[in-house]
Short mmCIF file of C-alpha atoms and ligand atoms in Angstrom, two decimals:
data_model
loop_
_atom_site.label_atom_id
_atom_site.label_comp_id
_atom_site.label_asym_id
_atom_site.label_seq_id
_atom_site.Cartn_x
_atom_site.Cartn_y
_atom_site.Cartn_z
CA UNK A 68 -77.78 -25.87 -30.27
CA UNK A 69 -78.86 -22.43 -32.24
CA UNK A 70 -77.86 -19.18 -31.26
CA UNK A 71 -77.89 -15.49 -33.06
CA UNK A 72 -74.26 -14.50 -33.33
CA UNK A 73 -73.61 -11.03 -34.09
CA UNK A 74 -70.63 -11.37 -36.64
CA UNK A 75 -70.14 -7.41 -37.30
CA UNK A 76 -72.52 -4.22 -36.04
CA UNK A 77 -75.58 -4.70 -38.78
CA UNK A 78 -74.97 -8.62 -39.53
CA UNK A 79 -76.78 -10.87 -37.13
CA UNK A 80 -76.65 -14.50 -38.14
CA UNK A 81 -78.22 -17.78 -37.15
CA UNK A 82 -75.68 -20.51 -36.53
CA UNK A 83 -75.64 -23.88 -34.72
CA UNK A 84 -73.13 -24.01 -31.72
CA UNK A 85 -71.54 -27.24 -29.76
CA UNK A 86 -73.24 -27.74 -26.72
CA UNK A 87 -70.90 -26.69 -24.15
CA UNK A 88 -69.43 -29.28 -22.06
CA UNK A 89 -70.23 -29.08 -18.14
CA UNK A 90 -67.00 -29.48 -16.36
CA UNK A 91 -66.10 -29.81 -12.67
CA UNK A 92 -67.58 -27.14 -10.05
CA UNK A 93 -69.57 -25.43 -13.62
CA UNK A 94 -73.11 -25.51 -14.42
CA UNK A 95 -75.23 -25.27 -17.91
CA UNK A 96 -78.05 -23.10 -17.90
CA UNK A 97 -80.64 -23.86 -20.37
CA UNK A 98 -82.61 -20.22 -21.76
CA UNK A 99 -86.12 -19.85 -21.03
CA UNK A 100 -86.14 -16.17 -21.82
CA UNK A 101 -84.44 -13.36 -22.53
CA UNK A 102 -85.52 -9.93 -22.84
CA UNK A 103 -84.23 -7.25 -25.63
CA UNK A 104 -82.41 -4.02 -24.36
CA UNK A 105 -81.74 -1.20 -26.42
CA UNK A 106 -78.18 -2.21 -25.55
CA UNK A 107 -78.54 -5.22 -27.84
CA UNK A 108 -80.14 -3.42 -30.70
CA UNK A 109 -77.11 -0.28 -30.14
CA UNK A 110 -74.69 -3.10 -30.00
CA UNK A 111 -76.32 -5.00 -33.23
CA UNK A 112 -76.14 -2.01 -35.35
CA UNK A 113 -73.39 0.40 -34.33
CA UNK A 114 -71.43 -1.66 -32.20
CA UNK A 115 -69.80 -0.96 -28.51
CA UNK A 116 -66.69 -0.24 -27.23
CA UNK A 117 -66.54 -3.50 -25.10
CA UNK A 118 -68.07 -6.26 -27.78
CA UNK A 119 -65.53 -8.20 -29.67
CA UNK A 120 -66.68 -9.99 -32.33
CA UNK A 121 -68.39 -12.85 -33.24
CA UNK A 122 -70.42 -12.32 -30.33
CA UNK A 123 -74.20 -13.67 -28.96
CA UNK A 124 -75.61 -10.56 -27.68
CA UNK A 125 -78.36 -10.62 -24.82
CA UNK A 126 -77.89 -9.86 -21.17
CA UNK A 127 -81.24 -9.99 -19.67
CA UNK A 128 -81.80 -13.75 -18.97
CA UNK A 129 -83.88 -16.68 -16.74
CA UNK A 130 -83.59 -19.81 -17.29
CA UNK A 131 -83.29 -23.29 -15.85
CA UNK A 132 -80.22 -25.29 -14.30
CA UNK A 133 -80.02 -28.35 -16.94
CA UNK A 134 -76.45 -30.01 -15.63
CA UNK A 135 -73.71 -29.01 -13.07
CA UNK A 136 -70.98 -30.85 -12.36
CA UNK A 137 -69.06 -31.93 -8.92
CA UNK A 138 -69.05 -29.01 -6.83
CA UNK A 139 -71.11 -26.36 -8.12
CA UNK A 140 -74.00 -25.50 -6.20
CA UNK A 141 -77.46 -25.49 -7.50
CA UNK A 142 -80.09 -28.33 -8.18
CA UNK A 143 -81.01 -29.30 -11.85
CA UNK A 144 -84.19 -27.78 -12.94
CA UNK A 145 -84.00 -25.05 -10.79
CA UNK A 146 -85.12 -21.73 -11.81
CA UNK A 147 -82.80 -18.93 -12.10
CA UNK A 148 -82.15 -15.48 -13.36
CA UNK A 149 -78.73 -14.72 -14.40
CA UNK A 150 -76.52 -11.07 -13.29
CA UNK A 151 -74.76 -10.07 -15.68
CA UNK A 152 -71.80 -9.59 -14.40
CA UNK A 153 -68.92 -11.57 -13.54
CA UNK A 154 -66.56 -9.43 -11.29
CA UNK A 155 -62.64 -9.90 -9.86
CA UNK A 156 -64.12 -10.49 -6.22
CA UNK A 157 -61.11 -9.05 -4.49
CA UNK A 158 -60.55 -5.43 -5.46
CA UNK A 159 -62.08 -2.87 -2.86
CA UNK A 160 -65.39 -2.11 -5.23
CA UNK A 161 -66.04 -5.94 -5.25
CA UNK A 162 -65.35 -6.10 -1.81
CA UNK A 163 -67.52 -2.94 -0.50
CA UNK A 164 -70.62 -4.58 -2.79
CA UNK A 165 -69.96 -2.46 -5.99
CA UNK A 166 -69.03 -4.85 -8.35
CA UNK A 167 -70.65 -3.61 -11.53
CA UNK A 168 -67.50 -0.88 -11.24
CA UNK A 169 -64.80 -3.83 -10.88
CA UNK A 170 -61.72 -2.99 -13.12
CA UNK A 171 -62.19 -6.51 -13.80
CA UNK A 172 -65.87 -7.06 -14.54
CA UNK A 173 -66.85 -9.11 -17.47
CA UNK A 174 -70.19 -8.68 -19.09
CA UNK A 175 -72.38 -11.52 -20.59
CA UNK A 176 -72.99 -10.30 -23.97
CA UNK A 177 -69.99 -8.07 -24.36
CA UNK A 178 -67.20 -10.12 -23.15
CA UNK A 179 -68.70 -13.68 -23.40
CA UNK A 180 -72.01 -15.17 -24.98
CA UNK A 181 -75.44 -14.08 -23.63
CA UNK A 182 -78.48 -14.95 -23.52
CA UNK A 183 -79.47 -15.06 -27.43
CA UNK A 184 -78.86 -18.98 -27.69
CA UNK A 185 -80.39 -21.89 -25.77
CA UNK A 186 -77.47 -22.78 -23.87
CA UNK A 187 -75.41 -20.91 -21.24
CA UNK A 188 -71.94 -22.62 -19.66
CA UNK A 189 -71.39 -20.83 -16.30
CA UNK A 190 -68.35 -21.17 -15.04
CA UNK A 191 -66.15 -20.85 -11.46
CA UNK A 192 -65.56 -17.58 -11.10
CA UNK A 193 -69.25 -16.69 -12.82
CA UNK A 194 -70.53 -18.90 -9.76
CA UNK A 195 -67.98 -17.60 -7.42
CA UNK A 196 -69.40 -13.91 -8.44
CA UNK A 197 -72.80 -15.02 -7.84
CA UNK A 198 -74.11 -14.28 -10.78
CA UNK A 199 -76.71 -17.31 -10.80
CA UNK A 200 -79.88 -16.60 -8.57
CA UNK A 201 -82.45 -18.93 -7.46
CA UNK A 202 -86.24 -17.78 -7.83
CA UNK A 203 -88.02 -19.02 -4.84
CA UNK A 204 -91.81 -17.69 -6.11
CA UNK A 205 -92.79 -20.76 -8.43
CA UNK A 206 -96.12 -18.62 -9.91
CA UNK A 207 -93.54 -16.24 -11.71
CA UNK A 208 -92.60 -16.71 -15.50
CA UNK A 209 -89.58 -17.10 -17.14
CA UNK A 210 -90.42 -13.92 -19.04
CA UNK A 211 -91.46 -11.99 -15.61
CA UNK A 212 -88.15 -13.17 -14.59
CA UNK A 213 -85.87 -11.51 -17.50
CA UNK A 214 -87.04 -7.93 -16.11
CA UNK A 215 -85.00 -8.52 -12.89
CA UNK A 216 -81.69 -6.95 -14.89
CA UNK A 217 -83.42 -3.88 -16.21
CA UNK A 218 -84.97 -3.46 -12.80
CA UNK A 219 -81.86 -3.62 -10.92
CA UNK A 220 -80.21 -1.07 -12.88
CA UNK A 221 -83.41 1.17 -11.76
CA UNK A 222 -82.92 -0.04 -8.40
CA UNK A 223 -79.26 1.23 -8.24
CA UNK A 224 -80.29 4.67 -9.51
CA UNK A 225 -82.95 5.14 -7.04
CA UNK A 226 -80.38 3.87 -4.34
CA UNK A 227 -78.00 6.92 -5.68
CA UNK A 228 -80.87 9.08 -5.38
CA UNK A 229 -81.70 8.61 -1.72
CA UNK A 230 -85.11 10.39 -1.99
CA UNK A 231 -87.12 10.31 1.14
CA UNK A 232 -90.98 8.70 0.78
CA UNK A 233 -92.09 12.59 0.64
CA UNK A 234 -89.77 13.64 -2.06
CA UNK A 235 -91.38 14.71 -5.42
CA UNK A 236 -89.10 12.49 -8.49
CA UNK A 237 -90.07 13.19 -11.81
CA UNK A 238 -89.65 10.60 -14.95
CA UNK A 239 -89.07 11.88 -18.19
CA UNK A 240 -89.93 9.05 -20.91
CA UNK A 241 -92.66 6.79 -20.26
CA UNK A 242 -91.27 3.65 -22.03
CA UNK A 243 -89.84 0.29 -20.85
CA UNK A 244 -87.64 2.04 -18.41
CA UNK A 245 -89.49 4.93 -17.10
CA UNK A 246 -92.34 2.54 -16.06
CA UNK A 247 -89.85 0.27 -14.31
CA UNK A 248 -88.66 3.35 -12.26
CA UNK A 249 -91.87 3.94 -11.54
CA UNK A 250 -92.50 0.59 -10.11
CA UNK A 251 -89.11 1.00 -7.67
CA UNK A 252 -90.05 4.41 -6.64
CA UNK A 253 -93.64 3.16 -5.89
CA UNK A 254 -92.11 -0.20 -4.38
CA UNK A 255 -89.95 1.77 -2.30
CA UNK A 256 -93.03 4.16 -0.88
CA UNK A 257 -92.48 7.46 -2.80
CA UNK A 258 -95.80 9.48 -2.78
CA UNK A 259 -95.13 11.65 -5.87
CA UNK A 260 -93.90 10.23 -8.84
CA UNK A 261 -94.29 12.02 -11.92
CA UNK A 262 -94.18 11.44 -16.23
CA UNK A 263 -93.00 13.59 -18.96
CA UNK A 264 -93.67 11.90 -22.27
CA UNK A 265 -94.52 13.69 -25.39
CA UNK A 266 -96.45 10.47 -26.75
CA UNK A 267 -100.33 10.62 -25.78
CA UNK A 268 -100.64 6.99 -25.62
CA UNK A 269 -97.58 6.56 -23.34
CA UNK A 270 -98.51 8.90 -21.20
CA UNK A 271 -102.21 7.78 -20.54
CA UNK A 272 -100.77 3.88 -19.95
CA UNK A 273 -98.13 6.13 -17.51
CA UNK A 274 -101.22 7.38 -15.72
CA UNK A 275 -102.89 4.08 -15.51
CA UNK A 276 -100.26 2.07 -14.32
CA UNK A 277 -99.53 4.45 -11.29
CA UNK A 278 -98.24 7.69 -11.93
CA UNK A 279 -99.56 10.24 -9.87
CA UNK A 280 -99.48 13.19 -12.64
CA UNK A 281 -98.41 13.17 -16.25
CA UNK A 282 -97.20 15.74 -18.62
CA UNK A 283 -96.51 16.18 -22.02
CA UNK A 284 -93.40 18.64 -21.33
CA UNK A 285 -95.22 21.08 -24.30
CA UNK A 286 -97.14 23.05 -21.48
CA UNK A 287 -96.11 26.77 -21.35
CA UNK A 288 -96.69 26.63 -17.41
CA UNK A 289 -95.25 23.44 -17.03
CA UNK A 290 -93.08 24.51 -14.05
CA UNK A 291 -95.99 26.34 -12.26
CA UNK A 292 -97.92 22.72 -12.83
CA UNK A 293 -95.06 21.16 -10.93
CA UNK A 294 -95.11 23.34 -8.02
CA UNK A 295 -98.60 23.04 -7.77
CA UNK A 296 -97.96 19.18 -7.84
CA UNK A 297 -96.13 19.60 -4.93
CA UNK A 298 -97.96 22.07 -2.58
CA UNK A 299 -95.19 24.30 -4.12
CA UNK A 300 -92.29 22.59 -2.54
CA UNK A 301 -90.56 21.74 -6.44
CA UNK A 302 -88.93 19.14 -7.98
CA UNK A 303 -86.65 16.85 -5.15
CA UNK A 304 -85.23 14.45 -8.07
CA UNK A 305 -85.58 13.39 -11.95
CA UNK A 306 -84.37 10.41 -13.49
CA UNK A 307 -84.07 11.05 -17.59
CA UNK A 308 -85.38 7.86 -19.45
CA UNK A 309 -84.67 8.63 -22.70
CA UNK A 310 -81.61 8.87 -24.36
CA UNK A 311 -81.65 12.48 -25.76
CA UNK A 312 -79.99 15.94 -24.97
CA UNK A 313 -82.74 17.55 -24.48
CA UNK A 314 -84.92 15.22 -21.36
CA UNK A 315 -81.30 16.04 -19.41
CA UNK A 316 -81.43 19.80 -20.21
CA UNK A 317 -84.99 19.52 -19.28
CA UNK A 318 -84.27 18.03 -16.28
CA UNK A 319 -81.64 20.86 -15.07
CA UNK A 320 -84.54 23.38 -15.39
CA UNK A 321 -87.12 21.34 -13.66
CA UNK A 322 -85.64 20.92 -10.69
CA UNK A 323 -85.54 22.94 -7.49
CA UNK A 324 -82.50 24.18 -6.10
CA UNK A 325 -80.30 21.46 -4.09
CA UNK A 326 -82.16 19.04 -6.10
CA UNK A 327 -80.74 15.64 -7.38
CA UNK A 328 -80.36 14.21 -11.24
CA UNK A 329 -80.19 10.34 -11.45
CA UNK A 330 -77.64 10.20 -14.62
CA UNK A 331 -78.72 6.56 -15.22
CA UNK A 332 -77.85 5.91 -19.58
CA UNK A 333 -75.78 7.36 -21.71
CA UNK A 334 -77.09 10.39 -23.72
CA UNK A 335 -76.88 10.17 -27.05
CA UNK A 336 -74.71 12.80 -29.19
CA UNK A 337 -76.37 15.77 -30.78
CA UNK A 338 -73.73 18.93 -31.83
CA UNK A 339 -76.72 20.93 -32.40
CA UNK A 340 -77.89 20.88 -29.17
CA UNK A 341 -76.56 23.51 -26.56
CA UNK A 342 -77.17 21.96 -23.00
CA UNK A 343 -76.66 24.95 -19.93
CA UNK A 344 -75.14 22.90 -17.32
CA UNK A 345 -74.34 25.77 -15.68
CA UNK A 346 -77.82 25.06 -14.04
CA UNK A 347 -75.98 22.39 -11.58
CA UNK A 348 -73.73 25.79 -10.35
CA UNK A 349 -76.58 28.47 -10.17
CA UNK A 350 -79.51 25.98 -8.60
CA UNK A 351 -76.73 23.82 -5.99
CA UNK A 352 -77.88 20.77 -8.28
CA UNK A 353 -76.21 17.44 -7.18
CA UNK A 354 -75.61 14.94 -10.13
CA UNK A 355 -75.51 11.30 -9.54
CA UNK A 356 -74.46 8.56 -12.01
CA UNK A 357 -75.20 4.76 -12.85
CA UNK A 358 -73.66 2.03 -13.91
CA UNK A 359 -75.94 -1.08 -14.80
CA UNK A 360 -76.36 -3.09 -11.65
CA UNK A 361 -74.32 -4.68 -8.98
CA UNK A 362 -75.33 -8.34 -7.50
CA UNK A 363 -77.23 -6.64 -4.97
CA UNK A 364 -79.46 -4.70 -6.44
CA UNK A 365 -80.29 -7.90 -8.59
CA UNK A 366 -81.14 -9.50 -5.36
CA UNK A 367 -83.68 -6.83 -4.31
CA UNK A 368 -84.74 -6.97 -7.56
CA UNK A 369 -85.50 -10.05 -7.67
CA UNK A 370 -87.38 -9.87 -3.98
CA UNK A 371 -89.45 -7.12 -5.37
CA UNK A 372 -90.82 -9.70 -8.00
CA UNK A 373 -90.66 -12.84 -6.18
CA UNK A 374 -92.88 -10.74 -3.66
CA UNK A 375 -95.11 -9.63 -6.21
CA UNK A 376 -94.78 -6.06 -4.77
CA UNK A 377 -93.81 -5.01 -8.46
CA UNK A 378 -95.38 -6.66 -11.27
CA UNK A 379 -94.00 -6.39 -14.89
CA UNK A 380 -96.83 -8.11 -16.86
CA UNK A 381 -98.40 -4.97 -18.35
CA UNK A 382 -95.10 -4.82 -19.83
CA UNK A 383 -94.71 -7.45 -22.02
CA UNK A 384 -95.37 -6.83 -25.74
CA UNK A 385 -93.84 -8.96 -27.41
CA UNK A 386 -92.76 -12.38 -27.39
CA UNK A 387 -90.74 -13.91 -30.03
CA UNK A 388 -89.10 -16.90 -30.92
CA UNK A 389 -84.64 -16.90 -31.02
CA UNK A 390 -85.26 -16.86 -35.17
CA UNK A 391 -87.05 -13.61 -34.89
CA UNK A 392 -84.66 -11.70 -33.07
CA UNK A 393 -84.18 -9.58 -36.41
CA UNK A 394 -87.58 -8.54 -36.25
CA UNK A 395 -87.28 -7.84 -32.49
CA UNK A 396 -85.10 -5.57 -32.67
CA UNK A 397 -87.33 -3.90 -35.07
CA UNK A 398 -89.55 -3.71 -32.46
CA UNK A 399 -87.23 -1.76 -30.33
CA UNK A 400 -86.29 0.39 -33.01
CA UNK A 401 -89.25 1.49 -34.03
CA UNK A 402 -90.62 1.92 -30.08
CA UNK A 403 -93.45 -0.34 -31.08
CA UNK A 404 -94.73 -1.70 -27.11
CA UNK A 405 -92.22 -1.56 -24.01
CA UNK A 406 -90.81 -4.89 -24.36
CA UNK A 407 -90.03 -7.89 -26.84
CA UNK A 408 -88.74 -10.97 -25.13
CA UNK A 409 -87.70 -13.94 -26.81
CA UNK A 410 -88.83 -16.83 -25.36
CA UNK A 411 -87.53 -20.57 -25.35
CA UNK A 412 -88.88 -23.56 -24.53
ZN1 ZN B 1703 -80.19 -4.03 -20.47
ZN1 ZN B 1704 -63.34 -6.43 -8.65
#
């Protein structure tokens, strides 16, 4: 079977694996799809602290049950998305439903292969962690499917946020991941949701696709625009969804006193840049932090698509074949659509 195995950050290679054997109580999962993070293209370049190498990147994955043997659960042919984590199960954060901060956890495409080949072994413990989901809406595609990761990861931020349906949350960056917050915050009955994207064309596909106002963040009034927004009440929350400096900096002086950051990726470094979190002490700002997703919030993930109360179509950019991945990532690079998603038959 092929996969793309990343032998060092910059050298991504296509090689033909063994099929993996399906042993007692495991199951093989054939790919159907599997959409690109800007994980995958940070891992494929510069590496991560996690990824030992030769590795097959790719965490965002659906596909189909092709064999399991005695004692796993599961039917073949059913169709399943995949969480990416496989956790201890016994330590007090797997226990209390945090799993994604087990000690323990092992991540599909960092510690073991992902999704970037056509055939995945899961085994015990991946089963025991629940990790393999059943999709029980039959209309939904494989590459609808593959957004239930990314979406989970905006579910658990929201979850941290705890904004009430009045609250006013602002989104700065209106690609992949700023529209998928959207579609929680909407899912979950916000009224007010709010973009800040600098690119014109982002910004008037943020408006169309449900946000209530949109900014470019150049306007010398901009916070006046945001009271006015909300009947002068401020900014309750902000969830930065870009990897910069300066959309968390931007965030500190947008919000209203007592208000709440969602700290939900990494930033990225930048020694020029002087960021005043003294902000949080002055303004009583609380900060909350994120950590990917736990099995949970891939669960109500994957009820808000199987419902069709969020719908990812508009979405989908690209789709590409497992040879193309190279040019894939390209497309992530260069910000060219919100998503590529390579796609298996
Ligand atoms: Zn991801
Ligand atoms: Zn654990």
């Amino acid at each position: 079977m092929k996969a793309v195995v990343l032998e060092k950050p910059g050298k991504l290679v296509i090689k033909d694996k063994d099929m993996p054997v399906c042993s007692d109580g495991e199951m093989l999962v054939k790919v159907r799809a599997c959409n690109i993070c800007r994980t995958d293209l940070k891992c494929a370049t510069m590496g991560q602290r996690d990824l030992v190498y030769p590795r097959v990147l790719g965490h965002e994955i659906a596909g189909e049950i092709i064999a399991k043997g005695k004692g796993a659960n599961g039917r073949v042919g059913s169709r399943v998305s995949i969480h990416p984590g496989i956790s201890c199960g016994v330590c007090d954060y797997c226990k209390s439903g945090q799993d994604n901060l087990c000690d323990q956890i092992k991540i599909m495409g960092f510690n073991f292969d992902g999704g970037f080949q056509e055939v995945i072994k899961i085994d015990k413990q991946a089963i025991q962690s629940k990790i393999v989901n059943l999709i029980k809406n039959d209309t939904l595609a494989y590459e609808e499917i593959s957004f239930i990761e990314p979406l989970a990861c905006c579910v658990n931020i929201q979850d941290r946020l705890q904004l009430n349906k009045k609250a006013v949350l602002v989104i700065i960056g209106g690609g992949r991941l700023g529209l998928l917050n959207l579609f929680v915050a909407k899912a979950e009955g916000i009224q007010n949701v709010i973009l800040i994207e600098a690119n014109d064309e982002r910004r008037n596909r943020g408006k169309a696709l449900g946000f209530d106002a949109v900014f470019s963040g150049d306007e010398p009034d901009l916070l006046d625009q945001l009271k006015r927004c909300s009947d002068g009440h401020g900014v309750d929350g902000v969830i930065p969804c870009c990897p910069g400096p300066e959309a968390f900096d931007l965030a500190l002086e947008i919000l209203r006193k007592k208000g709440t950051l969602g700290y939900f990726s990494g930033l990225t470094r930048n020694d020029d840049f002087q960021l005043d979190i003294n902000r949080i002490h002055y303004k009583e700002i609380t900060v909350v932090g994120s950590y990917g997703c736990s099995v949970k919030h891939s669960q109500k993930a994957k009820t808000l698509l199987e419902s069709r109360k969020i719908d990812v179509r508009p979405l989908i950019s690209h789709r590409i074949k497992l040879e193309e991945l190279e040019q894939g990532m390209d497309y992530i690079r260069n910000g060219d659509g919100y998503s590529t998603i390579v796609v298996m038959k």
